Tab-separated table of C-alpha atoms in Angstrom:
chain	number	residue	atom	x	y	z
A	27	MET	CA	-46.974	17.560	-28.873
A	28	PRO	CA	-49.122	18.041	-25.721
A	29	ALA	CA	-49.212	21.563	-24.301
A	30	ASN	CA	-47.585	20.400	-21.043
A	31	THR	CA	-44.562	18.902	-22.795
A	32	LEU	CA	-41.189	20.512	-23.516
A	33	THR	CA	-38.209	19.299	-25.482
A	34	PRO	CA	-35.043	18.725	-23.436
A	35	VAL	CA	-33.448	21.896	-24.853
A	36	GLN	CA	-36.518	23.971	-23.972
A	37	ALA	CA	-36.644	22.412	-20.501
A	38	TYR	CA	-32.957	23.073	-19.906
A	39	ALA	CA	-33.478	26.742	-20.810
A	40	GLN	CA	-36.362	26.928	-18.325
A	41	GLN	CA	-34.209	25.236	-15.687
A	42	GLN	CA	-31.573	27.939	-16.129
A	43	LEU	CA	-34.281	30.547	-15.537
A	44	GLY	CA	-35.247	28.944	-12.221
A	45	ALA	CA	-37.688	26.170	-13.103
A	46	ARG	CA	-37.650	23.215	-10.735
A	47	LEU	CA	-36.412	20.003	-12.376
A	48	ILE	CA	-37.594	16.759	-10.742
A	49	ASP	CA	-36.637	13.213	-11.748
A	50	VAL	CA	-39.597	10.941	-10.971
A	51	ARG	CA	-37.828	7.590	-11.487
A	52	GLU	CA	-37.075	5.097	-8.736
A	53	PRO	CA	-33.886	5.425	-6.634
A	54	ASN	CA	-32.241	2.400	-8.241
A	55	GLU	CA	-32.702	4.107	-11.628
A	56	THR	CA	-31.534	7.596	-10.665
A	57	ALA	CA	-28.489	6.029	-9.000
A	58	LEU	CA	-27.233	5.214	-12.490
A	59	GLY	CA	-27.357	8.865	-13.501
A	60	HIS	CA	-29.716	11.821	-13.823
A	61	ALA	CA	-29.980	15.291	-15.307
A	62	GLN	CA	-27.657	17.752	-13.597
A	63	GLY	CA	-29.441	19.695	-10.865
A	64	ALA	CA	-32.542	17.494	-10.774
A	65	GLU	CA	-34.305	16.720	-7.518
A	66	LEU	CA	-34.943	13.009	-7.063
A	67	ILE	CA	-38.557	12.322	-6.036
A	68	PRO	CA	-40.134	9.010	-7.166
A	69	ARG	CA	-43.428	9.354	-8.990
A	70	ALA	CA	-45.389	7.540	-6.266
A	71	GLN	CA	-44.262	10.134	-3.700
A	72	LEU	CA	-44.384	13.227	-5.885
A	73	VAL	CA	-47.922	14.552	-5.303
A	74	ALA	CA	-47.766	13.987	-1.548
A	75	ALA	CA	-44.303	15.523	-1.262
A	76	LEU	CA	-45.158	18.676	-3.204
A	77	THR	CA	-48.597	19.054	-1.659
A	78	GLU	CA	-47.145	18.819	1.860
A	79	ALA	CA	-44.587	21.487	1.017
A	80	ARG	CA	-46.840	23.580	-1.192
A	81	GLU	CA	-45.653	26.792	0.390
A	82	ILE	CA	-42.106	25.901	-0.664
A	83	ALA	CA	-43.173	24.617	-4.057
A	84	GLY	CA	-45.108	27.835	-4.706
A	85	ALA	CA	-42.052	29.919	-5.567
A	86	PRO	CA	-40.661	27.560	-8.223
A	87	GLU	CA	-44.124	27.413	-9.796
A	88	ARG	CA	-43.584	30.952	-11.077
A	89	HIS	CA	-40.897	29.493	-13.347
A	90	GLY	CA	-42.460	26.080	-13.788
A	91	ILE	CA	-42.018	22.506	-12.615
A	92	LEU	CA	-40.191	20.223	-15.032
A	93	LEU	CA	-40.619	16.460	-14.722
A	94	ILE	CA	-38.268	13.934	-16.265
A	95	CYS	CA	-38.123	10.113	-16.329
A	96	GLN	CA	-36.316	7.684	-18.632
A	97	SER	CA	-38.485	7.966	-21.739
A	98	GLY	CA	-41.097	10.606	-20.858
A	99	VAL	CA	-44.081	8.349	-20.171
A	100	ARG	CA	-43.972	8.416	-16.371
A	101	ALA	CA	-43.139	12.111	-16.290
A	102	ASN	CA	-46.160	12.924	-18.456
A	103	ALA	CA	-48.466	10.961	-16.152
A	104	ALA	CA	-46.937	12.654	-13.125
A	105	ALA	CA	-47.423	16.087	-14.711
A	106	GLN	CA	-51.105	15.359	-15.249
A	107	ALA	CA	-51.440	14.215	-11.634
A	108	LEU	CA	-49.867	17.435	-10.327
A	109	SER	CA	-52.021	19.583	-12.575
A	110	ALA	CA	-55.117	17.758	-11.309
A	111	VAL	CA	-54.412	18.866	-7.725
A	112	GLY	CA	-53.813	22.476	-8.609
A	113	PHE	CA	-50.165	22.834	-9.516
A	114	GLY	CA	-49.655	25.228	-12.425
A	115	GLN	CA	-46.890	25.497	-15.009
A	116	VAL	CA	-46.090	21.758	-14.863
A	117	PHE	CA	-44.261	20.260	-17.848
A	118	SER	CA	-42.977	16.828	-18.749
A	119	ILE	CA	-39.814	16.466	-20.813
A	120	ALA	CA	-40.361	14.664	-24.107
A	121	GLY	CA	-38.103	11.649	-24.507
A	122	GLY	CA	-36.996	11.812	-20.882
A	123	GLY	CA	-33.435	11.168	-19.829
A	124	ASN	CA	-32.683	9.358	-23.070
A	125	ALA	CA	-33.423	12.471	-25.104
A	126	TRP	CA	-31.714	14.711	-22.529
A	127	GLN	CA	-28.448	12.813	-22.965
A	128	GLN	CA	-28.815	12.681	-26.755
A	129	ALA	CA	-29.065	16.466	-26.689
A	130	ALA	CA	-25.709	16.512	-24.811
A	131	LEU	CA	-27.222	18.412	-21.897
A	132	PRO	CA	-25.529	18.228	-18.455
A	133	TRP	CA	-25.884	14.771	-16.955
A	134	HIS	CA	-24.666	13.470	-13.611
A	135	SER	CA	-23.358	9.882	-13.834
A	136	ALA	CA	-22.173	7.542	-11.116
A	137	ALA	CA	-18.591	8.682	-10.608
A	138	SER	CA	-17.221	5.217	-9.932
A	139	LEU	CA	-18.455	3.642	-13.181
A	140	SER	CA	-17.642	4.580	-16.743
A	141	ALA	CA	-20.267	5.083	-19.421
A	142	ASP	CA	-19.326	1.679	-20.837
A	143	GLU	CA	-19.794	0.027	-17.440
A	144	LEU	CA	-23.133	1.730	-16.874
A	145	ALA	CA	-24.327	0.409	-20.224
A	146	ARG	CA	-22.720	-3.032	-19.876
A	147	TYR	CA	-24.171	-3.753	-16.428
A	148	SER	CA	-27.347	-1.674	-16.796
A	149	ARG	CA	-29.803	-4.515	-16.281
A	150	GLN	CA	-28.296	-5.736	-13.023
A	151	LEU	CA	-27.695	-2.166	-11.824
A	152	LEU	CA	-31.472	-1.743	-11.872
A	153	LEU	CA	-31.732	-4.287	-9.053
A	154	PRO	CA	-32.159	-2.342	-5.779
A	155	GLU	CA	-30.270	-5.084	-3.927
A	156	LEU	CA	-27.215	-4.538	-6.140
A	157	GLY	CA	-27.038	-1.034	-7.599
A	158	ILE	CA	-23.842	0.976	-7.907
A	159	GLY	CA	-22.508	-0.176	-4.535
A	160	GLY	CA	-22.864	-3.843	-5.405
A	161	GLN	CA	-21.274	-3.313	-8.791
A	162	GLU	CA	-18.313	-1.647	-7.148
A	163	LYS	CA	-17.887	-4.648	-4.863
A	164	LEU	CA	-17.950	-6.995	-7.854
A	165	GLY	CA	-15.287	-4.975	-9.606
A	166	LEU	CA	-12.989	-5.053	-6.574
A	167	ALA	CA	-13.455	-8.761	-5.878
A	168	LYS	CA	-10.607	-11.257	-5.990
A	169	VAL	CA	-11.946	-14.676	-6.970
A	170	LEU	CA	-9.928	-17.826	-7.586
A	171	LEU	CA	-11.373	-20.380	-10.011
A	172	ILE	CA	-9.839	-23.813	-9.590
A	173	GLY	CA	-10.195	-25.439	-12.971
A	174	ALA	CA	-11.248	-24.035	-16.339
A	175	GLY	CA	-13.273	-27.106	-17.266
A	176	GLY	CA	-16.923	-28.090	-17.062
A	177	LEU	CA	-17.685	-26.166	-13.870
A	178	GLY	CA	-15.139	-23.393	-14.251
A	179	SER	CA	-16.309	-22.534	-17.768
A	180	PRO	CA	-19.844	-21.298	-17.017
A	181	ALA	CA	-18.722	-19.857	-13.687
A	182	ALA	CA	-15.945	-17.842	-15.333
A	183	LEU	CA	-18.204	-16.582	-18.110
A	184	TYR	CA	-20.934	-15.394	-15.765
A	185	LEU	CA	-18.534	-13.839	-13.279
A	186	ALA	CA	-16.732	-11.957	-16.036
A	187	ALA	CA	-20.025	-10.877	-17.610
A	188	ALA	CA	-21.192	-9.572	-14.234
A	189	GLY	CA	-18.071	-7.422	-13.886
A	190	VAL	CA	-16.204	-9.418	-11.249
A	191	ALA	CA	-12.600	-8.188	-11.078
A	192	ALA	CA	-13.323	-5.409	-13.578
A	193	THR	CA	-11.185	-2.827	-11.765
A	194	GLY	CA	-7.455	-2.534	-11.258
A	195	ALA	CA	-7.779	-3.772	-7.681
A	196	GLY	CA	-9.779	-6.905	-8.524
A	197	LYS	CA	-8.632	-10.118	-10.159
A	198	LEU	CA	-10.119	-13.324	-11.468
A	199	GLY	CA	-7.525	-16.046	-10.998
A	200	ILE	CA	-7.782	-19.237	-13.059
A	201	SER	CA	-5.753	-22.229	-11.906
A	202	ASP	CA	-5.332	-25.056	-14.414
A	203	SER	CA	-2.464	-26.866	-16.129
A	204	ASP	CA	-4.452	-28.931	-18.662
A	205	HIS	CA	-4.663	-28.417	-22.407
A	206	VAL	CA	-7.918	-28.199	-24.353
A	207	ASP	CA	-8.972	-31.531	-25.836
A	208	VAL	CA	-11.740	-32.159	-28.344
A	209	SER	CA	-13.564	-34.301	-25.752
A	210	ASN	CA	-13.846	-31.217	-23.519
A	211	LEU	CA	-15.904	-29.149	-25.905
A	212	HIS	CA	-19.354	-30.656	-25.289
A	213	ARG	CA	-19.368	-29.230	-21.763
A	214	GLN	CA	-16.421	-26.833	-21.313
A	215	ILE	CA	-18.057	-23.901	-23.058
A	216	LEU	CA	-15.208	-21.521	-22.321
A	217	HIS	CA	-13.164	-23.162	-25.087
A	218	ARG	CA	-13.573	-23.446	-28.861
A	219	THR	CA	-12.507	-25.912	-31.553
A	220	ASN	CA	-9.630	-23.634	-32.547
A	221	SER	CA	-8.419	-23.785	-28.928
A	222	ILE	CA	-7.643	-27.517	-29.072
A	223	GLY	CA	-4.098	-28.066	-27.874
A	224	ARG	CA	-3.832	-24.714	-26.079
A	225	LEU	CA	-3.431	-24.372	-22.344
A	226	LYS	CA	-6.868	-23.944	-20.836
A	227	THR	CA	-5.713	-20.853	-18.978
A	228	ASP	CA	-4.645	-19.258	-22.277
A	229	SER	CA	-7.875	-20.219	-24.001
A	230	ALA	CA	-9.954	-19.022	-21.042
A	231	THR	CA	-8.156	-15.685	-20.849
A	232	ALA	CA	-8.784	-14.992	-24.530
A	233	GLU	CA	-12.482	-15.871	-24.332
A	234	LEU	CA	-13.078	-13.817	-21.193
A	235	ALA	CA	-11.301	-10.825	-22.709
A	236	ALA	CA	-13.571	-11.094	-25.749
A	237	LEU	CA	-16.621	-11.173	-23.466
A	238	ASN	CA	-15.558	-8.395	-21.103
A	239	PRO	CA	-12.216	-6.689	-21.741
A	240	LEU	CA	-12.494	-4.858	-18.423
A	241	VAL	CA	-11.906	-8.008	-16.356
A	242	ASN	CA	-8.441	-8.654	-14.957
A	243	VAL	CA	-7.678	-12.347	-15.490
A	244	GLU	CA	-4.622	-13.922	-13.861
A	245	LYS	CA	-3.369	-17.247	-15.197
A	246	LEU	CA	-2.155	-19.597	-12.463
A	247	PRO	CA	-0.659	-23.100	-12.433
A	248	ALA	CA	-2.497	-26.058	-10.939
A	249	LEU	CA	-2.642	-25.901	-7.156
A	250	ASN	CA	-0.503	-28.282	-5.143
A	251	ALA	CA	0.757	-28.666	-1.584
A	252	GLU	CA	3.790	-26.487	-2.356
A	253	ASN	CA	2.032	-23.413	-3.777
A	254	ILE	CA	-1.453	-23.373	-2.244
A	255	ASP	CA	-0.530	-21.506	0.946
A	256	ALA	CA	1.027	-18.728	-1.113
A	257	LEU	CA	-1.831	-18.427	-3.629
A	258	LEU	CA	-5.001	-18.680	-1.535
A	259	PRO	CA	-4.391	-15.625	0.696
A	260	GLN	CA	-4.386	-13.441	-2.436
A	261	PHE	CA	-8.104	-14.048	-3.001
A	262	ASP	CA	-11.387	-13.230	-1.253
A	263	LEU	CA	-13.163	-16.474	-2.111
A	264	ILE	CA	-12.461	-19.746	-3.854
A	265	LEU	CA	-14.631	-21.490	-6.441
A	266	ASP	CA	-13.674	-25.140	-6.769
A	267	GLY	CA	-14.298	-26.663	-10.183
A	268	SER	CA	-11.803	-29.497	-9.790
A	269	ASP	CA	-12.668	-33.068	-10.775
A	270	ASN	CA	-10.831	-35.175	-8.188
A	271	PHE	CA	-10.966	-35.682	-4.448
A	272	ALA	CA	-7.248	-35.066	-3.895
A	273	THR	CA	-7.559	-31.483	-5.127
A	274	ARG	CA	-10.887	-30.934	-3.362
A	275	PHE	CA	-9.478	-31.957	0.020
A	276	LEU	CA	-6.303	-29.945	-0.537
A	277	VAL	CA	-8.318	-26.842	-1.359
A	278	ALA	CA	-10.934	-27.371	1.330
A	279	ASP	CA	-8.352	-27.755	4.099
A	280	ALA	CA	-6.460	-24.691	2.893
A	281	CYS	CA	-9.684	-22.646	2.849
A	282	VAL	CA	-10.293	-23.531	6.494
A	283	LYS	CA	-6.698	-22.698	7.345
A	284	HIS	CA	-6.794	-19.321	5.605
A	285	LYS	CA	-10.435	-18.558	6.496
A	286	LYS	CA	-11.582	-18.340	2.877
A	287	PRO	CA	-15.149	-19.101	1.732
A	288	LEU	CA	-15.257	-22.122	-0.569
A	289	ILE	CA	-17.900	-22.598	-3.254
A	290	TYR	CA	-18.015	-26.313	-3.981
A	291	GLY	CA	-19.436	-28.056	-7.031
A	292	ALA	CA	-19.279	-31.573	-8.436
A	293	VAL	CA	-20.917	-33.445	-11.310
A	294	LEU	CA	-21.176	-37.002	-12.604
A	295	ARG	CA	-23.375	-38.528	-15.287
A	296	PHE	CA	-26.805	-36.806	-14.933
A	297	GLU	CA	-26.309	-35.376	-11.436
A	298	GLY	CA	-24.575	-32.498	-9.757
A	299	GLN	CA	-24.272	-30.855	-6.357
A	300	VAL	CA	-23.244	-27.475	-5.009
A	301	SER	CA	-22.684	-25.914	-1.585
A	302	VAL	CA	-20.871	-23.090	0.171
A	303	PHE	CA	-18.434	-23.781	2.997
A	304	LEU	CA	-17.646	-20.763	5.116
A	305	GLY	CA	-15.662	-22.831	7.627
A	306	THR	CA	-13.827	-20.767	10.208
A	307	SER	CA	-14.542	-17.609	8.200
A	308	ASP	CA	-18.019	-17.814	9.749
A	309	SER	CA	-18.077	-15.538	12.799
A	310	SER	CA	-20.737	-17.646	14.520
A	311	GLY	CA	-18.518	-20.720	14.407
A	312	THR	CA	-21.453	-22.893	13.348
A	313	ALA	CA	-20.922	-23.239	9.583
A	314	PRO	CA	-19.672	-26.639	8.409
A	315	CYS	CA	-16.658	-27.159	6.171
A	316	TYR	CA	-16.129	-29.622	3.326
A	317	ARG	CA	-14.815	-32.342	5.660
A	318	CYS	CA	-17.959	-32.080	7.762
A	319	LEU	CA	-19.681	-33.487	4.668
A	320	PHE	CA	-16.874	-35.730	3.404
A	321	PRO	CA	-14.440	-36.589	6.232
A	322	GLU	CA	-12.357	-38.707	3.875
A	323	ALA	CA	-12.217	-39.486	0.174
A	324	PRO	CA	-14.272	-42.509	-0.870
A	325	PRO	CA	-12.500	-45.521	-2.422
A	326	PRO	CA	-11.686	-44.995	-6.113
A	327	GLU	CA	-14.164	-47.667	-7.198
A	328	HIS	CA	-16.969	-45.639	-5.573
A	329	ALA	CA	-15.892	-42.343	-7.095
A	330	PRO	CA	-15.350	-42.699	-10.846
A	331	SER	CA	-14.396	-39.624	-12.824
A	332	CYS	CA	-16.386	-38.139	-15.691
A	333	ALA	CA	-13.797	-39.653	-18.031
A	334	GLN	CA	-14.778	-43.070	-16.670
A	335	ALA	CA	-18.524	-42.735	-16.053
A	336	GLY	CA	-19.458	-39.901	-18.423
A	337	VAL	CA	-21.405	-36.688	-17.881
A	338	LEU	CA	-24.244	-34.939	-19.695
A	339	GLY	CA	-22.755	-31.683	-20.958
A	340	VAL	CA	-25.441	-29.363	-19.603
A	341	VAL	CA	-25.132	-30.657	-16.014
A	342	PRO	CA	-21.851	-28.864	-15.243
A	343	GLY	CA	-23.432	-25.835	-16.887
A	344	VAL	CA	-26.209	-25.861	-14.306
A	345	ILE	CA	-23.872	-26.445	-11.356
A	346	GLY	CA	-21.201	-23.989	-12.522
A	347	THR	CA	-23.849	-21.317	-12.999
A	348	LEU	CA	-25.102	-21.930	-9.456
A	349	GLN	CA	-21.529	-21.604	-8.199
A	350	ALA	CA	-21.232	-18.245	-9.955
A	351	THR	CA	-24.531	-17.205	-8.395
A	352	GLU	CA	-23.250	-18.026	-4.919
A	353	ALA	CA	-20.027	-16.136	-5.610
A	354	ILE	CA	-21.923	-12.996	-6.630
A	355	LYS	CA	-24.114	-13.295	-3.527
A	356	LEU	CA	-21.099	-13.608	-1.235
A	357	ILE	CA	-19.309	-10.671	-2.860
A	358	THR	CA	-22.295	-8.325	-2.710
A	359	GLY	CA	-23.976	-9.591	0.456
A	360	ILE	CA	-27.206	-10.332	-1.391
A	361	GLY	CA	-29.492	-13.101	-0.138
A	362	THR	CA	-28.572	-16.174	1.874
A	363	PRO	CA	-25.617	-18.363	0.866
A	364	LEU	CA	-25.819	-22.152	0.584
A	365	SER	CA	-23.773	-22.570	3.750
A	366	GLY	CA	-24.932	-25.593	5.727
A	367	ARG	CA	-26.949	-26.867	2.762
A	368	LEU	CA	-26.087	-29.248	-0.055
A	369	LEU	CA	-28.165	-28.630	-3.178
A	370	MET	CA	-28.410	-31.671	-5.455
A	371	PHE	CA	-29.620	-31.626	-9.051
A	372	ASP	CA	-30.953	-34.565	-11.058
A	373	ALA	CA	-31.132	-33.789	-14.772
A	374	LYS	CA	-33.168	-36.910	-15.577
A	375	THR	CA	-36.102	-35.774	-13.472
A	376	THR	CA	-35.253	-32.047	-13.493
A	377	ARG	CA	-35.488	-31.968	-9.731
A	378	PHE	CA	-33.514	-30.233	-7.004
A	379	ARG	CA	-33.161	-31.690	-3.533
A	380	GLU	CA	-31.634	-29.973	-0.511
A	381	VAL	CA	-29.898	-31.669	2.414
A	382	ARG	CA	-28.798	-29.947	5.598
A	383	ILE	CA	-25.106	-30.199	6.519
A	384	PRO	CA	-24.470	-29.914	10.260
A	385	ARG	CA	-21.073	-28.911	11.554
A	386	ASP	CA	-19.172	-31.933	12.837
A	387	PRO	CA	-17.836	-31.199	16.358
A	388	HIS	CA	-15.117	-33.772	15.700
A	389	CYS	CA	-14.295	-32.622	12.158
A	390	PRO	CA	-10.611	-33.236	11.371
A	391	ALA	CA	-10.400	-29.828	9.669
A	392	CYS	CA	-12.613	-27.258	11.394
A	393	ALA	CA	-13.295	-28.625	14.918
A	394	PRO	CA	-11.602	-26.493	17.610
A	395	SER	CA	-9.412	-29.450	18.593
A	396	SER	CA	-8.036	-29.636	15.053
A	397	GLN	CA	-7.027	-25.970	14.832
């Protein structure tokens, strides 16, 4: 063991005697937890920070400077860098934070997340754009999935895996009245062969609980003109995975009425499309709604269903995953939503094409004259 290295137990004893403990990881890492009492100074800033305040750092040097990271590698390099510029009694902690926790030494964790949540969401918590704050927003979110089929399946799985509605205040509503059929299984990956004959909401709830038991799933009936105005206000955003224009227009108009963001997706054969309609929930008043794109439903002969024209099973997987992505972005405020843009996917050529969607000043749903 190098002379400038201490075990976590040895380092903790030195800390109690007055040694200065510094965590050299990045802020998005220390936000997940750190040794109790540690100062948080990223490695890239450490030498400059301590050199600038050398007169302050001089006193703790009598007891030593202890450096810790996740595994010990960065802390060891940082200790060598400090020693090279004249700091004495500098030690790195062998095994880093991992070994510190294994030794059951005092550790400060994010108060809002349990140990299971910190482990479950650890990879996305490392993203500076998300972090603890973003994870908290996901857990509190109220998202309504319309349909537990081809689009709703991947969307539900990824939202649940990400921790959407994983607190008592959040909920993931699933609206569907269909039963699982064997013909669903090539694309509706939320269901299994042993689910055939079950209500899709029952099958979906069981699968999501197996994936992430923290998520609060609420089973809802199919939306209709009688219940939609009571159900929509209970949610923050709506993800439409329906497969018919009657439901799409019903939902889209209700989202404008109740100022709810709508994440739209549709698939047929080898193609799919996705967009986000903020409607009148957009404070600038410039975002289009669904009827700005489709003022009226096309004739039935021009809009066959997947049951009539077929669909490649992976296509709704691509589109439903994009819908989940947009939902996570809207919940956390990350990035730029697909508002005002229609993203189209062609599986045959593996190409995406984007089309701008202007707001229609005469739209029957969102134009000022229609309100």
